[in-house]
CSV table of N, CA and C and ligand atoms in Angstrom, one decimal:
chain,number,residue,atom,x,y,z
A,1,MET,N,-92.9,31.6,-11.6
A,1,MET,CA,-91.9,32.4,-11.7
A,1,MET,C,-90.7,32.6,-13.1
A,2,GLU,N,-90.7,33.4,-13.7
A,2,GLU,CA,-90.1,32.7,-15.1
A,2,GLU,C,-88.7,32.2,-15.2
A,3,VAL,N,-89.1,31.0,-16.4
A,3,VAL,CA,-88.6,30.2,-16.5
A,3,VAL,C,-87.3,31.1,-17.8
A,4,ILE,N,-86.0,30.6,-18.1
A,4,ILE,CA,-85.1,31.5,-18.9
A,4,ILE,C,-84.6,30.3,-19.5
A,5,ASN,N,-84.4,30.2,-20.6
A,5,ASN,CA,-84.1,29.3,-20.9
A,5,ASN,C,-83.0,29.7,-22.3
A,6,LEU,N,-82.2,28.9,-21.5
A,6,LEU,CA,-80.1,29.2,-22.3
A,6,LEU,C,-80.7,29.0,-23.6
A,7,LYS,N,-80.9,28.6,-24.3
A,7,LYS,CA,-80.8,28.2,-25.6
A,7,LYS,C,-81.4,29.6,-26.7
A,8,ASP,N,-81.6,30.4,-25.2
A,8,ASP,CA,-83.0,31.6,-26.5
A,8,ASP,C,-81.0,32.9,-26.3
A,9,PHE,N,-80.4,32.0,-25.7
A,9,PHE,CA,-79.0,33.2,-25.5
A,9,PHE,C,-77.6,32.9,-26.0
A,10,HIS,N,-77.0,33.9,-26.9
A,10,HIS,CA,-76.0,33.7,-28.2
A,10,HIS,C,-75.0,33.3,-26.6
A,11,LEU,N,-73.4,32.6,-26.9
A,11,LEU,CA,-72.6,32.3,-26.3
A,11,LEU,C,-72.2,33.8,-25.8
A,12,THR,N,-71.8,34.6,-26.5
A,12,THR,CA,-71.3,35.7,-26.3
A,12,THR,C,-72.0,36.3,-25.0
A,13,ALA,N,-73.3,36.5,-24.9
A,13,ALA,CA,-74.6,36.5,-23.6
A,13,ALA,C,-74.0,36.4,-22.6
A,14,ILE,N,-74.1,35.1,-22.8
A,14,ILE,CA,-73.8,34.1,-21.5
A,14,ILE,C,-72.7,34.0,-21.0
A,15,GLU,N,-71.9,34.2,-21.7
A,15,GLU,CA,-70.2,34.6,-20.6
A,15,GLU,C,-69.7,35.6,-20.7
A,16,HIS,N,-70.6,37.0,-20.7
A,16,HIS,CA,-70.5,38.3,-20.3
A,16,HIS,C,-71.8,38.4,-18.8
A,17,ALA,N,-72.5,37.4,-19.3
A,17,ALA,CA,-73.2,37.4,-17.7
A,17,ALA,C,-72.3,36.5,-16.6
A,18,ASN,N,-72.4,35.3,-17.2
A,18,ASN,CA,-71.6,34.4,-16.3
A,18,ASN,C,-69.9,35.4,-15.8
A,19,ASP,N,-69.5,35.8,-16.3
A,19,ASP,CA,-68.4,36.3,-16.2
A,19,ASP,C,-68.0,37.3,-16.3
A,20,PRO,N,-68.7,38.9,-15.7
A,20,PRO,CA,-68.9,40.2,-15.9
A,20,PRO,C,-67.5,40.8,-15.7
A,21,ARG,N,-67.4,42.0,-17.0
A,21,ARG,CA,-66.6,42.8,-16.8
A,21,ARG,C,-66.7,44.0,-16.2
A,22,ASN,N,-65.7,44.5,-15.8
A,22,ASN,CA,-65.3,45.7,-15.1
A,22,ASN,C,-67.2,45.9,-14.0
A,23,MET,N,-67.0,45.0,-13.4
A,23,MET,CA,-68.2,45.0,-12.5
A,23,MET,C,-67.6,45.2,-11.1
A,24,GLY,N,-68.6,46.6,-10.3
A,24,GLY,CA,-68.1,47.2,-9.5
A,24,GLY,C,-67.7,48.3,-9.4
A,25,PRO,N,-68.3,48.8,-8.1
A,25,PRO,CA,-67.6,50.8,-8.3
A,25,PRO,C,-66.1,51.2,-8.1
A,26,LEU,N,-66.0,52.0,-9.3
A,26,LEU,CA,-64.6,52.6,-9.1
A,26,LEU,C,-63.8,53.4,-8.3
A,27,LYS,N,-63.0,53.3,-7.7
A,27,LYS,CA,-62.5,54.1,-6.4
A,27,LYS,C,-62.1,55.1,-7.0
A,28,GLU,N,-61.8,55.9,-8.6
A,28,GLU,CA,-61.5,56.8,-9.2
A,28,GLU,C,-62.9,58.0,-10.0
A,29,PHE,N,-63.3,58.1,-10.1
A,29,PHE,CA,-63.8,58.4,-11.3
A,29,PHE,C,-64.8,59.7,-11.4
A,30,ASN,N,-65.0,60.0,-12.5
A,30,ASN,CA,-65.6,61.4,-12.6
A,30,ASN,C,-66.8,61.1,-12.8
A,31,GLY,N,-67.4,61.3,-13.5
A,31,GLY,CA,-69.1,60.3,-13.8
A,31,GLY,C,-69.3,59.0,-12.9
A,32,HIS,N,-71.2,59.5,-12.6
A,32,HIS,CA,-71.8,57.9,-11.9
A,32,HIS,C,-72.9,59.0,-12.8
A,33,ALA,N,-73.9,57.1,-12.0
A,33,ALA,CA,-75.2,56.9,-12.2
A,33,ALA,C,-76.0,56.3,-11.7
A,34,ARG,N,-76.9,56.7,-11.9
A,34,ARG,CA,-77.9,54.6,-10.8
A,34,ARG,C,-79.0,54.7,-11.9
A,35,ILE,N,-79.2,54.3,-12.8
A,35,ILE,CA,-80.8,54.6,-13.3
A,35,ILE,C,-81.8,52.8,-12.7
A,36,THR,N,-83.1,53.8,-12.3
A,36,THR,CA,-83.6,52.6,-12.6
A,36,THR,C,-84.3,52.5,-13.3
A,37,GLY,N,-84.9,50.8,-14.3
A,37,GLY,CA,-85.7,50.7,-15.4
A,37,GLY,C,-87.2,50.5,-14.9
A,38,PRO,N,-88.1,50.3,-15.8
A,38,PRO,CA,-89.3,50.1,-16.1
A,38,PRO,C,-89.9,48.8,-15.1
A,39,CYS,N,-88.6,47.9,-15.0
A,39,CYS,CA,-89.1,46.6,-14.4
A,39,CYS,C,-88.8,47.1,-13.5
A,40,GLY,N,-87.8,47.2,-12.7
A,40,GLY,CA,-87.8,48.2,-11.1
A,40,GLY,C,-86.4,47.6,-10.7
A,41,ASP,N,-85.3,47.0,-12.0
A,41,ASP,CA,-83.8,46.9,-11.5
A,41,ASP,C,-83.1,48.1,-12.0
A,42,THR,N,-82.5,47.9,-10.9
A,42,THR,CA,-81.5,49.6,-11.7
A,42,THR,C,-79.8,49.0,-11.5
A,43,MET,N,-79.7,49.6,-12.6
A,43,MET,CA,-78.1,49.7,-13.0
A,43,MET,C,-77.5,51.0,-12.5
A,44,GLU,N,-75.7,51.0,-11.9
A,44,GLU,CA,-74.9,52.0,-11.8
A,44,GLU,C,-73.4,51.6,-12.6
A,45,PHE,N,-73.6,52.8,-13.1
A,45,PHE,CA,-72.5,53.5,-13.8
A,45,PHE,C,-71.2,54.0,-13.1
A,46,TRP,N,-70.4,53.9,-13.2
A,46,TRP,CA,-69.0,55.0,-13.3
A,46,TRP,C,-68.2,55.0,-14.0
A,47,LEU,N,-67.4,56.6,-14.3
A,47,LEU,CA,-66.6,56.2,-15.8
A,47,LEU,C,-65.5,57.2,-14.7
A,48,GLU,N,-64.5,56.8,-15.4
A,48,GLU,CA,-63.3,57.4,-15.3
A,48,GLU,C,-62.5,58.1,-16.7
A,49,VAL,N,-63.0,59.2,-16.7
A,49,VAL,CA,-62.8,60.1,-18.0
A,49,VAL,C,-61.0,61.0,-18.3
A,50,GLN,N,-60.7,60.5,-18.8
A,50,GLN,CA,-59.5,61.2,-18.7
A,50,GLN,C,-59.1,61.6,-20.3
A,51,ASP,N,-58.5,63.1,-20.6
A,51,ASP,CA,-57.7,64.1,-21.5
A,51,ASP,C,-59.0,63.5,-23.1
A,52,GLY,N,-60.1,63.6,-22.0
A,52,GLY,CA,-61.6,63.7,-23.0
A,52,GLY,C,-61.8,62.1,-23.0
A,53,LYS,N,-61.2,61.0,-23.0
A,53,LYS,CA,-61.8,60.0,-23.1
A,53,LYS,C,-62.2,58.6,-21.8
A,54,ILE,N,-62.4,58.3,-22.4
A,54,ILE,CA,-63.5,57.2,-21.0
A,54,ILE,C,-61.9,56.0,-20.9
A,55,LYS,N,-61.3,56.2,-19.7
A,55,LYS,CA,-60.0,55.6,-19.5
A,55,LYS,C,-60.9,54.0,-18.8
A,56,LYS,N,-61.5,54.3,-17.6
A,56,LYS,CA,-62.7,52.5,-17.3
A,56,LYS,C,-64.0,53.4,-17.2
A,57,ALA,N,-64.8,52.3,-17.2
A,57,ALA,CA,-65.9,51.9,-16.8
A,57,ALA,C,-66.4,51.0,-16.1
A,58,SER,N,-67.0,51.4,-15.4
A,58,SER,CA,-67.2,50.2,-14.0
A,58,SER,C,-68.8,50.2,-14.0
A,59,PHE,N,-69.5,48.6,-13.5
A,59,PHE,CA,-71.2,48.9,-13.5
A,59,PHE,C,-71.5,48.1,-12.2
A,60,ILE,N,-72.5,48.2,-11.8
A,60,ILE,CA,-73.4,47.1,-11.2
A,60,ILE,C,-75.0,47.3,-11.2
A,61,THR,N,-75.4,45.5,-10.7
A,61,THR,CA,-76.8,46.2,-10.7
A,61,THR,C,-77.3,45.0,-10.0
A,62,ASP,N,-78.9,45.3,-10.1
A,62,ASP,CA,-79.9,44.0,-9.6
A,62,ASP,C,-80.1,43.6,-9.8
A,63,GLY,N,-80.6,43.4,-11.2
A,63,GLY,CA,-80.9,42.9,-12.2
A,63,GLY,C,-80.1,41.4,-12.9
A,64,CYS,N,-81.1,41.1,-13.4
A,64,CYS,CA,-80.8,39.7,-14.4
A,64,CYS,C,-79.8,39.5,-15.2
A,65,GLY,N,-80.2,38.0,-15.6
A,65,GLY,CA,-78.5,37.6,-15.8
A,65,GLY,C,-77.7,38.5,-17.1
A,66,SER,N,-79.3,38.8,-17.8
A,66,SER,CA,-79.2,39.6,-19.0
A,66,SER,C,-78.6,41.1,-18.6
A,67,SER,N,-79.5,41.3,-17.8
A,67,SER,CA,-78.4,43.0,-17.3
A,67,SER,C,-77.2,43.2,-16.9
A,68,ILE,N,-76.8,42.2,-16.4
A,68,ILE,CA,-75.7,41.8,-15.9
A,68,ILE,C,-74.7,41.9,-17.1
A,69,ALA,N,-74.7,40.5,-18.4
A,69,ALA,CA,-74.4,41.3,-20.0
A,69,ALA,C,-74.3,42.1,-20.6
A,70,SER,N,-75.5,43.0,-20.5
A,70,SER,CA,-75.6,44.2,-20.7
A,70,SER,C,-74.8,44.9,-20.3
A,71,GLY,N,-74.8,45.4,-19.0
A,71,GLY,CA,-73.9,46.1,-18.4
A,71,GLY,C,-72.1,45.6,-18.5
A,72,SER,N,-71.9,44.5,-18.7
A,72,SER,CA,-70.3,43.7,-18.6
A,72,SER,C,-70.6,44.1,-20.2
A,73,MET,N,-71.1,44.2,-21.6
A,73,MET,CA,-70.6,44.7,-22.4
A,73,MET,C,-70.8,46.6,-22.7
A,74,THR,N,-71.6,47.0,-22.3
A,74,THR,CA,-71.4,48.8,-22.4
A,74,THR,C,-70.4,49.3,-22.1
A,75,THR,N,-69.8,48.5,-21.0
A,75,THR,CA,-68.2,49.4,-20.2
A,75,THR,C,-67.4,48.6,-20.9
A,76,CYS,N,-67.7,47.5,-21.7
A,76,CYS,CA,-66.4,47.2,-23.2
A,76,CYS,C,-66.6,48.3,-23.9
A,77,LEU,N,-67.5,48.2,-24.5
A,77,LEU,CA,-67.9,49.4,-25.6
A,77,LEU,C,-67.5,50.9,-25.0
A,78,ALA,N,-67.8,51.5,-24.1
A,78,ALA,CA,-67.5,52.9,-23.9
A,78,ALA,C,-65.7,52.8,-23.9
A,79,ALA,N,-65.5,52.1,-23.4
A,79,ALA,CA,-64.0,51.7,-23.2
A,79,ALA,C,-63.4,52.8,-24.3
A,80,GLY,N,-62.2,53.9,-24.1
A,80,GLY,CA,-61.4,53.9,-24.8
A,80,GLY,C,-62.8,55.3,-25.7
A,81,LYS,N,-64.1,55.1,-25.6
A,81,LYS,CA,-64.5,56.4,-26.6
A,81,LYS,C,-64.6,57.7,-25.9
A,82,THR,N,-64.3,58.9,-26.4
A,82,THR,CA,-65.3,59.6,-26.1
A,82,THR,C,-66.1,59.8,-25.3
A,83,ILE,N,-66.4,61.1,-24.8
A,83,ILE,CA,-67.8,61.6,-24.1
A,83,ILE,C,-68.8,61.1,-25.2
A,84,GLY,N,-68.5,61.7,-26.6
A,84,GLY,CA,-69.9,62.3,-26.9
A,84,GLY,C,-70.1,61.0,-27.9
A,85,GLU,N,-69.0,59.7,-28.6
A,85,GLU,CA,-69.1,58.5,-29.2
A,85,GLU,C,-69.8,57.7,-28.0
A,86,ALA,N,-69.8,57.8,-26.5
A,86,ALA,CA,-70.3,56.7,-24.9
A,86,ALA,C,-71.2,56.9,-25.2
A,87,LYS,N,-72.0,58.4,-25.7
A,87,LYS,CA,-73.1,58.8,-25.6
A,87,LYS,C,-74.5,57.9,-26.3
A,88,SER,N,-73.9,58.0,-27.7
A,88,SER,CA,-74.5,57.8,-28.3
A,88,SER,C,-74.4,56.0,-28.7
A,89,ILE,N,-73.7,55.3,-28.1
A,89,ILE,CA,-74.3,53.5,-28.2
A,89,ILE,C,-75.7,53.6,-27.5
A,90,SER,N,-75.4,52.5,-28.2
A,90,SER,CA,-77.9,52.5,-28.7
A,90,SER,C,-78.0,51.9,-27.5
A,91,GLN,N,-79.0,51.0,-27.5
A,91,GLN,CA,-79.6,49.8,-27.0
A,91,GLN,C,-79.1,48.6,-28.2
A,92,LYS,N,-79.5,49.0,-29.7
A,92,LYS,CA,-79.0,48.6,-30.4
A,92,LYS,C,-77.3,47.6,-30.6
A,93,ASN,N,-76.8,49.2,-30.8
A,93,ASN,CA,-74.9,48.7,-30.6
A,93,ASN,C,-75.0,47.4,-28.6
A,94,VAL,N,-75.3,47.6,-28.2
A,94,VAL,CA,-75.8,46.2,-27.2
A,94,VAL,C,-75.8,45.4,-27.3
A,95,LEU,N,-77.3,45.2,-27.9
A,95,LEU,CA,-77.3,44.2,-28.3
A,95,LEU,C,-76.9,43.2,-29.8
A,96,ASP,N,-76.2,43.9,-30.3
A,96,ASP,CA,-75.4,43.6,-31.7
A,96,ASP,C,-74.1,42.8,-31.3
A,97,ALA,N,-73.7,43.6,-30.1
A,97,ALA,CA,-72.7,43.0,-29.2
A,97,ALA,C,-72.6,41.6,-28.5
A,98,LEU,N,-73.8,41.8,-28.0
A,98,LEU,CA,-73.9,40.4,-26.8
A,98,LEU,C,-74.3,39.4,-28.2
A,99,GLU,N,-75.0,40.0,-29.6
A,99,GLU,CA,-75.4,38.8,-30.6
A,99,GLU,C,-76.4,38.5,-30.3
A,100,GLY,N,-77.2,39.4,-29.5
A,100,GLY,CA,-78.9,39.5,-29.4
A,100,GLY,C,-79.3,39.3,-28.0
A,101,LEU,N,-80.4,39.3,-27.2
A,101,LEU,CA,-80.8,38.6,-26.5
A,101,LEU,C,-82.2,38.3,-26.3
A,102,PRO,N,-82.9,37.2,-26.0
A,102,PRO,CA,-84.3,37.3,-26.4
A,102,PRO,C,-85.5,38.6,-26.2
A,103,GLU,N,-87.0,38.5,-26.7
A,103,GLU,CA,-87.2,39.7,-27.1
A,103,GLU,C,-87.9,39.8,-25.6
A,104,GLU,N,-87.7,39.2,-25.0
A,104,GLU,CA,-88.3,39.7,-23.3
A,104,GLU,C,-87.5,40.4,-22.3
A,105,SER,N,-86.0,40.2,-22.7
A,105,SER,CA,-84.8,40.6,-22.3
A,105,SER,C,-84.0,41.5,-22.4
A,106,GLN,N,-84.6,42.0,-24.2
A,106,GLN,CA,-83.8,43.5,-24.9
A,106,GLN,C,-83.9,44.7,-24.0
A,107,HIS,N,-85.0,44.7,-23.0
A,107,HIS,CA,-85.1,45.9,-22.2
A,107,HIS,C,-83.3,46.6,-21.9
A,108,CYS,N,-83.3,45.1,-21.0
A,108,CYS,CA,-81.6,45.1,-20.0
A,108,CYS,C,-80.9,46.2,-20.8
A,109,ALA,N,-80.5,45.9,-22.0
A,109,ALA,CA,-79.4,46.2,-22.8
A,109,ALA,C,-80.0,47.9,-23.2
A,110,LEU,N,-81.1,48.1,-23.2
A,110,LEU,CA,-81.7,49.6,-23.0
A,110,LEU,C,-81.3,50.1,-21.5
A,111,LEU,N,-81.6,49.6,-20.5
A,111,LEU,CA,-81.2,50.1,-18.9
A,111,LEU,C,-79.4,50.5,-19.0
A,112,ALA,N,-78.7,50.1,-19.3
A,112,ALA,CA,-77.3,49.9,-19.6
A,112,ALA,C,-77.2,50.9,-20.5
A,113,ALA,N,-77.7,50.6,-21.7
A,113,ALA,CA,-77.1,52.5,-22.5
A,113,ALA,C,-77.6,53.7,-21.5
A,114,ASN,N,-79.3,53.3,-21.6
A,114,ASN,CA,-79.2,54.6,-20.9
A,114,ASN,C,-78.6,54.6,-19.8
A,115,ALA,N,-77.9,54.2,-18.6
A,115,ALA,CA,-76.6,54.1,-17.7
A,115,ALA,C,-76.0,54.7,-17.9
A,116,LEU,N,-74.9,54.8,-19.0
A,116,LEU,CA,-74.5,54.7,-19.6
A,116,LEU,C,-73.7,56.7,-19.9
A,117,LYS,N,-75.2,56.5,-20.7
A,117,LYS,CA,-75.8,58.5,-21.0
A,117,LYS,C,-75.5,58.5,-19.9
A,118,ALA,N,-76.5,58.6,-19.0
A,118,ALA,CA,-76.6,59.2,-17.4
A,118,ALA,C,-75.2,60.4,-16.7
A,119,ALA,N,-74.2,58.6,-16.9
A,119,ALA,CA,-73.0,58.4,-16.2
A,119,ALA,C,-72.0,59.8,-17.1
A,120,CYS,N,-72.1,59.4,-18.4
A,120,CYS,CA,-71.8,61.0,-19.3
A,120,CYS,C,-72.2,62.5,-18.5
A,121,ASP,N,-73.9,62.2,-18.8
A,121,ASP,CA,-74.2,63.4,-18.5
A,121,ASP,C,-73.8,64.0,-17.2
A,122,ASP,N,-73.5,63.4,-16.1
A,122,ASP,CA,-73.0,63.2,-14.7
A,122,ASP,C,-71.4,64.1,-15.0
A,123,TYR,N,-70.6,63.2,-15.6
A,123,TYR,CA,-68.7,64.5,-15.7
A,123,TYR,C,-69.4,65.5,-17.1
A,124,MET,N,-70.4,65.5,-17.8
A,124,MET,CA,-70.3,66.9,-18.1
A,124,MET,C,-70.7,68.2,-17.6
A,125,LYS,N,-71.3,67.9,-16.6
A,125,LYS,CA,-72.4,68.6,-15.6
A,125,LYS,C,-71.0,68.9,-14.9
A,126,LYS,N,-70.4,67.5,-14.5
A,126,LYS,CA,-69.1,68.1,-13.5
A,126,LYS,C,-67.8,68.9,-13.9
A,127,GLN,N,-68.2,69.1,-15.6
A,127,GLN,CA,-67.0,69.7,-16.2
A,127,GLN,C,-67.2,71.5,-15.9
A,128,LYS,N,-68.0,71.4,-16.1
A,128,LYS,CA,-68.8,73.3,-16.0
A,128,LYS,C,-68.8,74.7,-14.6
B,1,FES,S1,-85.0,42.2,-16.5
B,1,FES,FE1,-84.9,44.4,-15.8
B,1,FES,S2,-83.0,44.8,-16.0
B,1,FES,FE2,-82.9,42.3,-17.0
């Protein structure tokens, strides 16, 4: 089993892993997606979009602490953004906001950014 060394994590990432924001499905939502990453972990995102802006974003994951921190931070970054802005939130934006993750955990931030993008696409599809 891989041993996670906490000293490799910044406080922001540890804080979001221990006390994740916006975790759990939204009751009212108009965008949703579930993505499984190459590591086999799954992340699910819900969006409530109102007047063209993300009013609320939430997530769940069965992944590691880094994926919980990434999902949590990504919901925080998405809140208040337009769909276009949210779609352009990148793995790097998530990593920067978390003050970085150890190299072996950086794909967790990509999974979160991709799950958000997929939920935005789902919202767009439903508008048509
Ligand atoms: S190890 Fe796969 S999302 Fe974290």
